[in-house]
Amino acid sequence: MHTSSDFKQLATKASDSRMRTRYLALHHFLRGYNRTQVAEMLGISRGSVNSWVALYLSGGLDALQVKRSPGRPVRLTAMQQKQLCTFIENNAVKPDGGRLIAEDVRTYILSTFKVEYQLANVYRLLHALGFSWITSRSKHPKQSLKAQET
């Protein structure tokens, strides 16, 4: 069992503010304050203090750790993602000049898979698939190498 000063020390070393708050709540609780007083001191809900104390008492320090939320699952299957990767690789540079843009990818996903994405989420999906949107300047279809040399 940890002492009040152990939690005070953990709180000063914690880089995550959520963990710091949890450690301070347990510090005050172990000093003899009730859960309502701890919640008022820290400006948090009593329910949060209750759950943190219960987690600590049942599972120790490991149970207090902040668990990362997995987020919303990808709406495309693995096969659809593979098909999307193939589309991007084959159409990254358009035959008539220019480059594939996120709106093109969004339109392709909607027309092919009937799944609607916002542009920000298209970029997030592409990043997860290993694509980067940092590219060189595209070439204009009417570009003249002769004119550039002169």
Short mmCIF file of N, CA, C and O in Angstrom, two decimals, residues 2-16 19-24 26-27 56 61 64-65:
data_model
loop_
_atom_site.label_atom_id
_atom_site.label_comp_id
_atom_site.label_asym_id
_atom_site.label_seq_id
_atom_site.Cartn_x
_atom_site.Cartn_y
_atom_site.Cartn_z
N HIS A 2 0.50 2.21 -0.78
CA HIS A 2 1.27 3.45 -0.89
C HIS A 2 0.83 4.46 0.17
O HIS A 2 -0.30 4.43 0.64
N THR A 3 1.71 5.39 0.47
CA THR A 3 1.38 6.43 1.43
C THR A 3 0.97 7.69 0.69
O THR A 3 1.16 7.81 -0.53
N SER A 4 0.46 8.63 1.45
CA SER A 4 0.03 9.91 0.88
C SER A 4 1.19 10.62 0.19
O SER A 4 1.03 11.18 -0.89
N SER A 5 2.37 10.57 0.82
CA SER A 5 3.53 11.27 0.24
C SER A 5 3.99 10.60 -1.06
O SER A 5 4.53 11.27 -1.94
N ASP A 6 3.78 9.28 -1.19
CA ASP A 6 4.11 8.60 -2.44
C ASP A 6 3.31 9.19 -3.60
O ASP A 6 3.84 9.43 -4.69
N PHE A 7 2.02 9.43 -3.35
CA PHE A 7 1.17 9.97 -4.41
C PHE A 7 1.51 11.42 -4.72
O PHE A 7 1.42 11.86 -5.85
N LYS A 8 1.92 12.16 -3.71
CA LYS A 8 2.34 13.55 -3.93
C LYS A 8 3.58 13.57 -4.83
O LYS A 8 3.67 14.36 -5.75
N GLN A 9 4.49 12.66 -4.56
CA GLN A 9 5.71 12.56 -5.36
C GLN A 9 5.38 12.12 -6.80
O GLN A 9 5.94 12.65 -7.77
N LEU A 10 4.49 11.14 -6.93
CA LEU A 10 4.08 10.70 -8.27
C LEU A 10 3.43 11.84 -9.05
O LEU A 10 3.64 11.98 -10.25
N ALA A 11 2.63 12.65 -8.35
CA ALA A 11 1.94 13.77 -9.00
C ALA A 11 2.93 14.79 -9.53
O ALA A 11 2.75 15.35 -10.61
N THR A 12 4.00 15.05 -8.79
CA THR A 12 4.99 16.04 -9.25
C THR A 12 5.79 15.53 -10.45
O THR A 12 6.24 16.33 -11.26
N LYS A 13 5.93 14.21 -10.56
CA LYS A 13 6.70 13.64 -11.66
C LYS A 13 5.86 13.34 -12.90
O LYS A 13 6.40 13.12 -13.98
N ALA A 14 4.54 13.31 -12.74
CA ALA A 14 3.65 12.92 -13.85
C ALA A 14 3.63 14.01 -14.92
O ALA A 14 3.43 15.19 -14.63
N SER A 15 3.82 13.61 -16.17
CA SER A 15 3.76 14.57 -17.28
C SER A 15 2.33 14.70 -17.82
O SER A 15 1.98 15.72 -18.38
N ASP A 16 1.52 13.67 -17.62
CA ASP A 16 0.13 13.68 -18.07
C ASP A 16 -0.73 14.34 -17.00
O ASP A 16 -0.77 13.88 -15.85
N MET A 19 -3.21 12.05 -15.14
CA MET A 19 -2.61 11.20 -14.11
C MET A 19 -2.24 12.03 -12.89
O MET A 19 -2.40 11.58 -11.76
N ARG A 20 -1.77 13.25 -13.11
CA ARG A 20 -1.42 14.12 -12.00
C ARG A 20 -2.64 14.36 -11.11
O ARG A 20 -2.56 14.29 -9.88
N THR A 21 -3.79 14.60 -11.73
CA THR A 21 -5.03 14.83 -10.98
C THR A 21 -5.43 13.58 -10.21
O THR A 21 -5.85 13.66 -9.05
N ARG A 22 -5.28 12.44 -10.82
CA ARG A 22 -5.63 11.18 -10.13
C ARG A 22 -4.72 10.96 -8.92
O ARG A 22 -5.18 10.57 -7.85
N TYR A 23 -3.43 11.20 -9.11
CA TYR A 23 -2.50 11.03 -7.99
C TYR A 23 -2.80 12.01 -6.86
O TYR A 23 -2.75 11.65 -5.68
N LEU A 24 -3.11 13.24 -7.21
CA LEU A 24 -3.44 14.22 -6.17
C LEU A 24 -4.72 13.85 -5.44
O LEU A 24 -4.83 14.04 -4.22
N LEU A 26 -5.80 10.84 -4.87
CA LEU A 26 -5.46 9.78 -3.93
C LEU A 26 -4.58 10.28 -2.78
O LEU A 26 -4.70 9.82 -1.65
N HIS A 27 -3.74 11.25 -3.07
CA HIS A 27 -2.93 11.88 -2.02
C HIS A 27 -3.84 12.45 -0.94
O HIS A 27 -3.66 12.19 0.25
N TYR A 56 -7.94 2.16 -7.59
CA TYR A 56 -6.70 1.98 -6.85
C TYR A 56 -6.84 0.89 -5.80
O TYR A 56 -5.96 0.04 -5.66
N LEU A 61 -1.77 0.72 -8.54
CA LEU A 61 -1.36 1.82 -9.42
C LEU A 61 -1.64 1.53 -10.90
O LEU A 61 -1.99 2.44 -11.65
N LEU A 64 -4.95 2.60 -12.32
CA LEU A 64 -5.19 4.05 -12.47
C LEU A 64 -4.78 4.60 -13.83
O LEU A 64 -5.16 5.70 -14.19
N GLN A 65 -3.97 3.87 -14.55
CA GLN A 65 -3.41 4.37 -15.81
C GLN A 65 -4.52 4.77 -16.79
O GLN A 65 -5.55 4.11 -16.88
#
